[in-house]
PDB file of C-alpha atoms in Angstrom:
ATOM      1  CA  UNK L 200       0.000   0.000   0.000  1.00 64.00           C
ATOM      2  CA  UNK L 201       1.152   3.313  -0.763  1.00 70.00           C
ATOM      3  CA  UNK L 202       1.380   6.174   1.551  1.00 71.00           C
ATOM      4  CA  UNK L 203       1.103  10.416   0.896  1.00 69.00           C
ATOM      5  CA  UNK L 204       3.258  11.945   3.885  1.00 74.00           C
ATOM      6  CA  UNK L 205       3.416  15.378   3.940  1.00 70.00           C
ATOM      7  CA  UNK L 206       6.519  16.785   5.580  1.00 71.00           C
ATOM      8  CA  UNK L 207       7.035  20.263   6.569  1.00 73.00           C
ATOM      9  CA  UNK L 208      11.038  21.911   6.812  1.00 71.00           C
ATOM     10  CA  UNK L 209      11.618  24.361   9.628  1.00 69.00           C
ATOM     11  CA  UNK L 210      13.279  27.404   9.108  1.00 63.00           C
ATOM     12  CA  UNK L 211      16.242  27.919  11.397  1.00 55.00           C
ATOM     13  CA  UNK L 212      16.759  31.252  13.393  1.00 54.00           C
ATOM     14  CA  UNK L 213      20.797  31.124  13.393  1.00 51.00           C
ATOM     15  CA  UNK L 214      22.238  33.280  10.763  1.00 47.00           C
ATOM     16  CA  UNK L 215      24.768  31.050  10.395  1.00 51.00           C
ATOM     17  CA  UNK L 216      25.245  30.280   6.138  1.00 50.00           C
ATOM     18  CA  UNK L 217      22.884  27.258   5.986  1.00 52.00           C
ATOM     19  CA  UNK L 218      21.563  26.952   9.715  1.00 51.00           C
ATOM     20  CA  UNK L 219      22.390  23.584  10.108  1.00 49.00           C
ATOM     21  CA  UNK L 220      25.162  20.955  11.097  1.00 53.00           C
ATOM     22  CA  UNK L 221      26.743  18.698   8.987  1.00 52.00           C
ATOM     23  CA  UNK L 222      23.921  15.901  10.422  1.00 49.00           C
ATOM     24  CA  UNK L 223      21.370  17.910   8.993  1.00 53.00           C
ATOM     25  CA  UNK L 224      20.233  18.989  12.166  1.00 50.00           C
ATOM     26  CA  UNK L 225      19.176  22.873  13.074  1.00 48.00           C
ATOM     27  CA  UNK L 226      22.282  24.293  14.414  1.00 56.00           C
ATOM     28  CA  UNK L 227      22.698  24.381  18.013  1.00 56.00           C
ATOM     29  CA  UNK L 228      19.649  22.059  18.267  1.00 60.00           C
ATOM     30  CA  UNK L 229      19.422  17.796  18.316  1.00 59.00           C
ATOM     31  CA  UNK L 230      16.249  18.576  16.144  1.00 65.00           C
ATOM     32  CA  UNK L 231      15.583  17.754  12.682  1.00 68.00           C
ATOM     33  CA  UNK L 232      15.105  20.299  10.401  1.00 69.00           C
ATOM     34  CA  UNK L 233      12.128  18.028   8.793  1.00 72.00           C
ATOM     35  CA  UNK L 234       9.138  16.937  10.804  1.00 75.00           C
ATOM     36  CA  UNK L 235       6.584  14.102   9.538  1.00 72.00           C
ATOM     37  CA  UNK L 236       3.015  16.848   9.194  1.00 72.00           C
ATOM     38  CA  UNK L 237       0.374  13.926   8.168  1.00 73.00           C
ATOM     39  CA  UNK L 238       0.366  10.410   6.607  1.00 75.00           C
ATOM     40  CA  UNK L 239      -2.696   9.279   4.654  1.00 75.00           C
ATOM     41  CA  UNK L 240      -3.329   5.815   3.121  1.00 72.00           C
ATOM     42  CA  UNK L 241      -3.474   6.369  -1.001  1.00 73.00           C
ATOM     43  CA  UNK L 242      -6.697   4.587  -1.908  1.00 75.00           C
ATOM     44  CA  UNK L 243      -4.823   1.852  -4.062  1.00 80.00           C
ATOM     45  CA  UNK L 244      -4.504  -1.482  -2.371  1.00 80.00           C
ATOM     46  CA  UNK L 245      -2.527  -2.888  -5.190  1.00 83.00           C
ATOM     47  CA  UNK L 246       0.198  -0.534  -5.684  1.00 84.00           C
ATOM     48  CA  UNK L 247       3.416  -0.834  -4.958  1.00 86.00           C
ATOM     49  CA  UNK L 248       5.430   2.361  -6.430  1.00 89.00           C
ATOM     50  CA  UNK L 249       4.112   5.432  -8.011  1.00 92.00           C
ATOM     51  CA  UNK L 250       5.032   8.761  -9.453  1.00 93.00           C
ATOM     52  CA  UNK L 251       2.486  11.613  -9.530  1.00 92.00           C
ATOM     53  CA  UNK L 252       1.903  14.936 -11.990  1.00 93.00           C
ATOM     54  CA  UNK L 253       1.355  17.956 -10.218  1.00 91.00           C
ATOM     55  CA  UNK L 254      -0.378  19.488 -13.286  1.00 92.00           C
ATOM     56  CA  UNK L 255      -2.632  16.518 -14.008  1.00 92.00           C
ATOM     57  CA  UNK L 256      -3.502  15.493 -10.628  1.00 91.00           C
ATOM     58  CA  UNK L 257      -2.705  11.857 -12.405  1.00 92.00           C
ATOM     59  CA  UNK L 258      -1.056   9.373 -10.031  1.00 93.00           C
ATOM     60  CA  UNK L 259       0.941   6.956 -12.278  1.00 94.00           C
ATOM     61  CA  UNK L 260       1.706   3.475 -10.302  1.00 94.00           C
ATOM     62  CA  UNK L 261       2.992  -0.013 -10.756  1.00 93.00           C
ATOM     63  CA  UNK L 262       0.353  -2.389  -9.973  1.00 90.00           C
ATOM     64  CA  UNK L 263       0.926  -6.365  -8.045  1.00 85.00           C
ATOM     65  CA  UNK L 264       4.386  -7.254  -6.791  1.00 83.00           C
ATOM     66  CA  UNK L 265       6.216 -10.224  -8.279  1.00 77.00           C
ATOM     67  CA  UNK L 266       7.225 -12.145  -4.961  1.00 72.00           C
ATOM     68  CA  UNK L 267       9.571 -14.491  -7.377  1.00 70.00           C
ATOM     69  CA  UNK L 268      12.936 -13.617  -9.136  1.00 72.00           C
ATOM     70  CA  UNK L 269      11.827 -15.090 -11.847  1.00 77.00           C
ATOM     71  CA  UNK L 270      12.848 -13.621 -15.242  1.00 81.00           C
ATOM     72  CA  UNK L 271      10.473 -12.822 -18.323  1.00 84.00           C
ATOM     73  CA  UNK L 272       7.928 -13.931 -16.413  1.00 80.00           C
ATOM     74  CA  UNK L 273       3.948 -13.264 -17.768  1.00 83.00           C
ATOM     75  CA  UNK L 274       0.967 -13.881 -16.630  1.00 79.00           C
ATOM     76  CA  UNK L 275      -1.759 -12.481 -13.909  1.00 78.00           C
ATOM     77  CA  UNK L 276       0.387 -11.191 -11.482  1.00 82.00           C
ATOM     78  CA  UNK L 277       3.294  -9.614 -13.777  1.00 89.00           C
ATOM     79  CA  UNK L 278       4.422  -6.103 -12.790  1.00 92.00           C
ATOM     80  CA  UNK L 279       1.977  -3.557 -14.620  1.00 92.00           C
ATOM     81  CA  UNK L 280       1.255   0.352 -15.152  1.00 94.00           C
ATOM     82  CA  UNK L 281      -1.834   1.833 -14.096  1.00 93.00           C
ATOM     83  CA  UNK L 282      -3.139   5.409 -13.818  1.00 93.00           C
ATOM     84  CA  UNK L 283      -5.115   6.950 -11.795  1.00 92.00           C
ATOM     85  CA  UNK L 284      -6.434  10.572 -11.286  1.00 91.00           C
ATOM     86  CA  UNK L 285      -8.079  12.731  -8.567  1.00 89.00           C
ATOM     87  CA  UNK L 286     -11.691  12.583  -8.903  1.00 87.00           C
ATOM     88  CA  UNK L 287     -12.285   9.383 -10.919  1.00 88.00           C
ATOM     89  CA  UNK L 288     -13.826   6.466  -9.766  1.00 87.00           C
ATOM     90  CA  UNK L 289     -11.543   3.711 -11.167  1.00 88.00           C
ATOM     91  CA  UNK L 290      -7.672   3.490 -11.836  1.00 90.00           C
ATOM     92  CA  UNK L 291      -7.404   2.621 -15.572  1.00 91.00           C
ATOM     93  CA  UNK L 292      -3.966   0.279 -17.234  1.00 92.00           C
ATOM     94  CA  UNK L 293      -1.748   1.427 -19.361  1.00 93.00           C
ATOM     95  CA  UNK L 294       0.391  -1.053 -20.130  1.00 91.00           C
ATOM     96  CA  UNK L 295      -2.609  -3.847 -20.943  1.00 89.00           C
ATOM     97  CA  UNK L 296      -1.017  -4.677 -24.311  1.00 89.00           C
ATOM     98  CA  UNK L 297       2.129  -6.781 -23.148  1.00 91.00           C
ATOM     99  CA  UNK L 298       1.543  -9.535 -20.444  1.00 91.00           C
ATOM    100  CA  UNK L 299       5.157  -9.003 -19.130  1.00 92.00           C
ATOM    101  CA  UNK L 300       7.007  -7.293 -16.562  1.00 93.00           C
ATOM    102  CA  UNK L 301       6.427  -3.242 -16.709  1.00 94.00           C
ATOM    103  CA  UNK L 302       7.571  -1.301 -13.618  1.00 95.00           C
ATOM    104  CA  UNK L 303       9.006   1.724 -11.802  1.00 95.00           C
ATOM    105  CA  UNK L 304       7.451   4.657 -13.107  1.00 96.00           C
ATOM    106  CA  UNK L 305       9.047   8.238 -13.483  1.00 96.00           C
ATOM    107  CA  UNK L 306       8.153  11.498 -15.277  1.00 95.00           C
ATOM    108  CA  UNK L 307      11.095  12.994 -17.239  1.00 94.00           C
ATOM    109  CA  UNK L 308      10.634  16.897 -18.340  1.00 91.00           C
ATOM    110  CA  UNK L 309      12.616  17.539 -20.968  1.00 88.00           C
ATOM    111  CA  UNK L 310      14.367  20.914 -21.639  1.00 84.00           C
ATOM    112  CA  UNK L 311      11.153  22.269 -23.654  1.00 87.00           C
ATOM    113  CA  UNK L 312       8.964  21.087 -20.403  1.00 88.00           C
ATOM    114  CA  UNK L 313       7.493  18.270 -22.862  1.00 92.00           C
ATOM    115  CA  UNK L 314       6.882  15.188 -19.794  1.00 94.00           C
ATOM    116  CA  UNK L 315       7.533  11.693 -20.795  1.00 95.00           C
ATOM    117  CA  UNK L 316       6.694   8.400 -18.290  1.00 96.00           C
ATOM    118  CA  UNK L 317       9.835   6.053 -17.872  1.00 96.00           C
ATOM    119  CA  UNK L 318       9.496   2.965 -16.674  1.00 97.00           C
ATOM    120  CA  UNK L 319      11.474  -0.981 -16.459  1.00 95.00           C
ATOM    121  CA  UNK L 320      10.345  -3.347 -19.024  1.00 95.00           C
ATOM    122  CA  UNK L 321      11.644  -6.643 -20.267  1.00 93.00           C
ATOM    123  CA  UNK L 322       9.797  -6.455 -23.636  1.00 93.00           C
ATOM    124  CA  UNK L 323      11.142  -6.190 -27.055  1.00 91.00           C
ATOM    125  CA  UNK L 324       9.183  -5.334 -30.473  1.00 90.00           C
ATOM    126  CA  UNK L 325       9.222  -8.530 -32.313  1.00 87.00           C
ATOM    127  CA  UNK L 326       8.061  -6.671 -35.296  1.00 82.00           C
ATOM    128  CA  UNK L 327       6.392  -3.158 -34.536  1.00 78.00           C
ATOM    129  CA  UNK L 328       3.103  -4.694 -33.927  1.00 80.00           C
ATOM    130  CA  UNK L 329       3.535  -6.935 -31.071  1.00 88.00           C
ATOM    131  CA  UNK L 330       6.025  -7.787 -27.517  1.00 92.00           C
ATOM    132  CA  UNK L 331       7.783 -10.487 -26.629  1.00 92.00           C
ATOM    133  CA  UNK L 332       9.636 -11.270 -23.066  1.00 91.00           C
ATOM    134  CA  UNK L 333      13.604 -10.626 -23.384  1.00 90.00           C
ATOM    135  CA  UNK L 334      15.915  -8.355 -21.129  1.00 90.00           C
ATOM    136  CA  UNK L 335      15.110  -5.417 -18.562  1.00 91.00           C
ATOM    137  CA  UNK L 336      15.423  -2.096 -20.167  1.00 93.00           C
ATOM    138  CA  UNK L 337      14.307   1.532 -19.760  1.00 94.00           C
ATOM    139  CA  UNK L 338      11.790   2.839 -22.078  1.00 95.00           C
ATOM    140  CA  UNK L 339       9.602   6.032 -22.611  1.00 95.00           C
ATOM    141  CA  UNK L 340       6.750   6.988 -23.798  1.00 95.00           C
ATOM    142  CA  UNK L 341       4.074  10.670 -23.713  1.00 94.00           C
ATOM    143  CA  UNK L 342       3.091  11.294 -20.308  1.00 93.00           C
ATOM    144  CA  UNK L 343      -0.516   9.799 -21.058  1.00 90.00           C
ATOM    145  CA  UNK L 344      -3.501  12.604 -20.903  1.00 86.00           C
ATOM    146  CA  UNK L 345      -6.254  12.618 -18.469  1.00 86.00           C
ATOM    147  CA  UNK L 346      -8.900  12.826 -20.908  1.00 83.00           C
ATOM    148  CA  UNK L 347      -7.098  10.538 -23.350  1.00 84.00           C
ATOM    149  CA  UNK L 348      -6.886   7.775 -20.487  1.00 87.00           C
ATOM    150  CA  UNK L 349     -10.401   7.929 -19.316  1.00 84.00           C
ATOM    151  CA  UNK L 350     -12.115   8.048 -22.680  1.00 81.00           C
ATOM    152  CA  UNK L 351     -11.664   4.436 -23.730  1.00 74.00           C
ATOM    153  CA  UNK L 352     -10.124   2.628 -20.739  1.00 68.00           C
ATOM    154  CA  UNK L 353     -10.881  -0.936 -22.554  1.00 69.00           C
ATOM    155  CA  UNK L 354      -7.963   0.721 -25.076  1.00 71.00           C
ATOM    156  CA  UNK L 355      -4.705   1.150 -24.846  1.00 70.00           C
ATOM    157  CA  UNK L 356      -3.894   4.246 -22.823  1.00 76.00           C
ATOM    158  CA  UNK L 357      -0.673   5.128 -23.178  1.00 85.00           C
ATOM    159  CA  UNK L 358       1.386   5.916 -26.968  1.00 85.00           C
ATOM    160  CA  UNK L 359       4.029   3.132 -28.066  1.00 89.00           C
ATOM    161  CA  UNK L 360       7.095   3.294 -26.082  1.00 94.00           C
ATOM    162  CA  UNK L 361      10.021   3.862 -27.128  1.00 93.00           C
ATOM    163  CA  UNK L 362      13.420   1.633 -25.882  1.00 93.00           C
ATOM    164  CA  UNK L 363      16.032   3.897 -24.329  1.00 92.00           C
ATOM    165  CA  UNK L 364      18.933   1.593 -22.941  1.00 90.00           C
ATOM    166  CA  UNK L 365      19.882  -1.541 -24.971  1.00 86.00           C
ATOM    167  CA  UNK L 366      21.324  -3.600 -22.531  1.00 81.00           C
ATOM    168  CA  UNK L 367      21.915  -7.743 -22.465  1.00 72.00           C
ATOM    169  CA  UNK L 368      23.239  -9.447 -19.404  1.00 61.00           C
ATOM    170  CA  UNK L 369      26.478  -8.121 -17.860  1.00 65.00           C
ATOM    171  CA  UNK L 370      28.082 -10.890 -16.437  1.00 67.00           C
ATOM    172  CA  UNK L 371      24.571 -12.471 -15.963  1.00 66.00           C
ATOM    173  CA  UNK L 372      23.036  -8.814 -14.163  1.00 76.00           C
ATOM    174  CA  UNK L 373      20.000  -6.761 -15.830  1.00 81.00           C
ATOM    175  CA  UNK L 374      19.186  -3.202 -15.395  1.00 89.00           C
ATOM    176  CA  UNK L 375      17.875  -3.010 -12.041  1.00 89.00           C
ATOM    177  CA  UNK L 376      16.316   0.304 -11.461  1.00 92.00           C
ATOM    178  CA  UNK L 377      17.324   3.818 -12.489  1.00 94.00           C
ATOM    179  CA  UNK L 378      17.019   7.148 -10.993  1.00 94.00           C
ATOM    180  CA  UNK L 379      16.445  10.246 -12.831  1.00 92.00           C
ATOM    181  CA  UNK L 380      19.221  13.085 -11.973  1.00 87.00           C
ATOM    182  CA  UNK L 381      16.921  16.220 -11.128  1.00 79.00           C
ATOM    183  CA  UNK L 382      19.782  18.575 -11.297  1.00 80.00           C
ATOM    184  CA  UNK L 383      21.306  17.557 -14.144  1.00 82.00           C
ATOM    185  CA  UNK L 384      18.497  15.509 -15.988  1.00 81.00           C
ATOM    186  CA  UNK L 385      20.357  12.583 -16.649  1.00 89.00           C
ATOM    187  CA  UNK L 386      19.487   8.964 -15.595  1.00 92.00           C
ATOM    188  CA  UNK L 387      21.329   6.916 -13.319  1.00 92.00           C
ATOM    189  CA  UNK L 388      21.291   3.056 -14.296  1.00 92.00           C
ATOM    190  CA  UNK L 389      21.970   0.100 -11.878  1.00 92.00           C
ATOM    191  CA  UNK L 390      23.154  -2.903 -13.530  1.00 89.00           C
ATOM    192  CA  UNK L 391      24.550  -5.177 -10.811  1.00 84.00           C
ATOM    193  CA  UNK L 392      26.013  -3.474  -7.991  1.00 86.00           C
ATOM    194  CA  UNK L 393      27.774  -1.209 -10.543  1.00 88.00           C
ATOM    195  CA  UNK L 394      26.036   2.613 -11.471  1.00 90.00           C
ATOM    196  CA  UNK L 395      25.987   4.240 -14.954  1.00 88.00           C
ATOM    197  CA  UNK L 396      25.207   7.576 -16.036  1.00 88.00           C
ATOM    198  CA  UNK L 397      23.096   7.724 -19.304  1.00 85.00           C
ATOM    199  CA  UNK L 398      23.027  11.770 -20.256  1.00 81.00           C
ATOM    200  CA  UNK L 399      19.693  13.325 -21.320  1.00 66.00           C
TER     201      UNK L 399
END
């Protein structure tokens, strides 16, 4: 189950440079400079990770939890992408036409504020109509639309993503997970215990 904490930063009254210790506590204090202000329960039992669009109000979530390490797994409970926004009744999938592993969502804002939704997948286009199980990668695809999403839900919601990383087994590792670089806008990669930087 996922969980919206709010979190509220205090404001310290030294006049030091940056008011805090090297801990990250308010200077001259044992106190956090962070305090927890709520928790409340995100009405999606399923869920397991999520990213959400300010502008949309569109939470954007990876539905079950495969309890096995199995690879290229499919079937009923295979990692999957779901949407769902403030005000609707239902959360709608977006990643309904491949029966394999899709995970991790992020949004990505490019340079001319166009938003794009990464995510894990071990698909590959067998040949540009259809997906077959093979190797973890990171792909992208349009930040799906509200209105686009909640038109036709029995369709597919989201455009055809597009493979960003092309990457077999390293020494028998996958890609992991990946992080997007906020300051920089580059991704960070994990294959293994090893990191790699893939620029924007």
């Amino acid at each position: 189950r996922l969980y919206k904490i709010g979190v509220v930063q205090k404001q310290s009254n030294n006049t030091n440079t940056n008011g805090d210790d090297q801990h990250g506590r308010l200077a001259g204090t044992t106190e956090s400079p962070i305090t927890v202000s709520s928790v409340k329960a995100v009405p999606l039992s399923q869920a397991i990770d999520s990213t959400f669009d300010d502008d949309s109000n569109c939470r954007y979530f990876t539905r079950f939890k495969q309890s096995s390490n199995t690879i290229r797994y499919v079937g009923g409970t295979a990692e999957s992408l779901w949407a769902y926004c403030d005000g609707q009744d239902v959360a709608v999938p977006l990643t309904q036409d491949y029966v394999g592993t899709s995970k991790s969502p992020q949004i990505y804002t490019n340079k001319a504020g166009q938003k794009y939704l990464f995510f894990l997948s071990d698909r590959a286009d067998v040949d540009g109509d259809r997906w077959a199980p093979a190797t973890m990668n990171l792909w992208a695809a349009p930040l799906p639309k509200l209105f686009k999403m909640y038109k036709n839900p029995a369709k597919d919601n989201m455009g055809r993503p597009v493979k960003l990383t092309s990457i077999s087994c390293i020494d028998g590792m996958s890609l992991q997970e990946f992080a997007i670089d906020a300051a920089k806008s580059n991704i960070v990669l994990r294959i293994g215990a090893d990191l790699h930087s893939l620029s924007a």
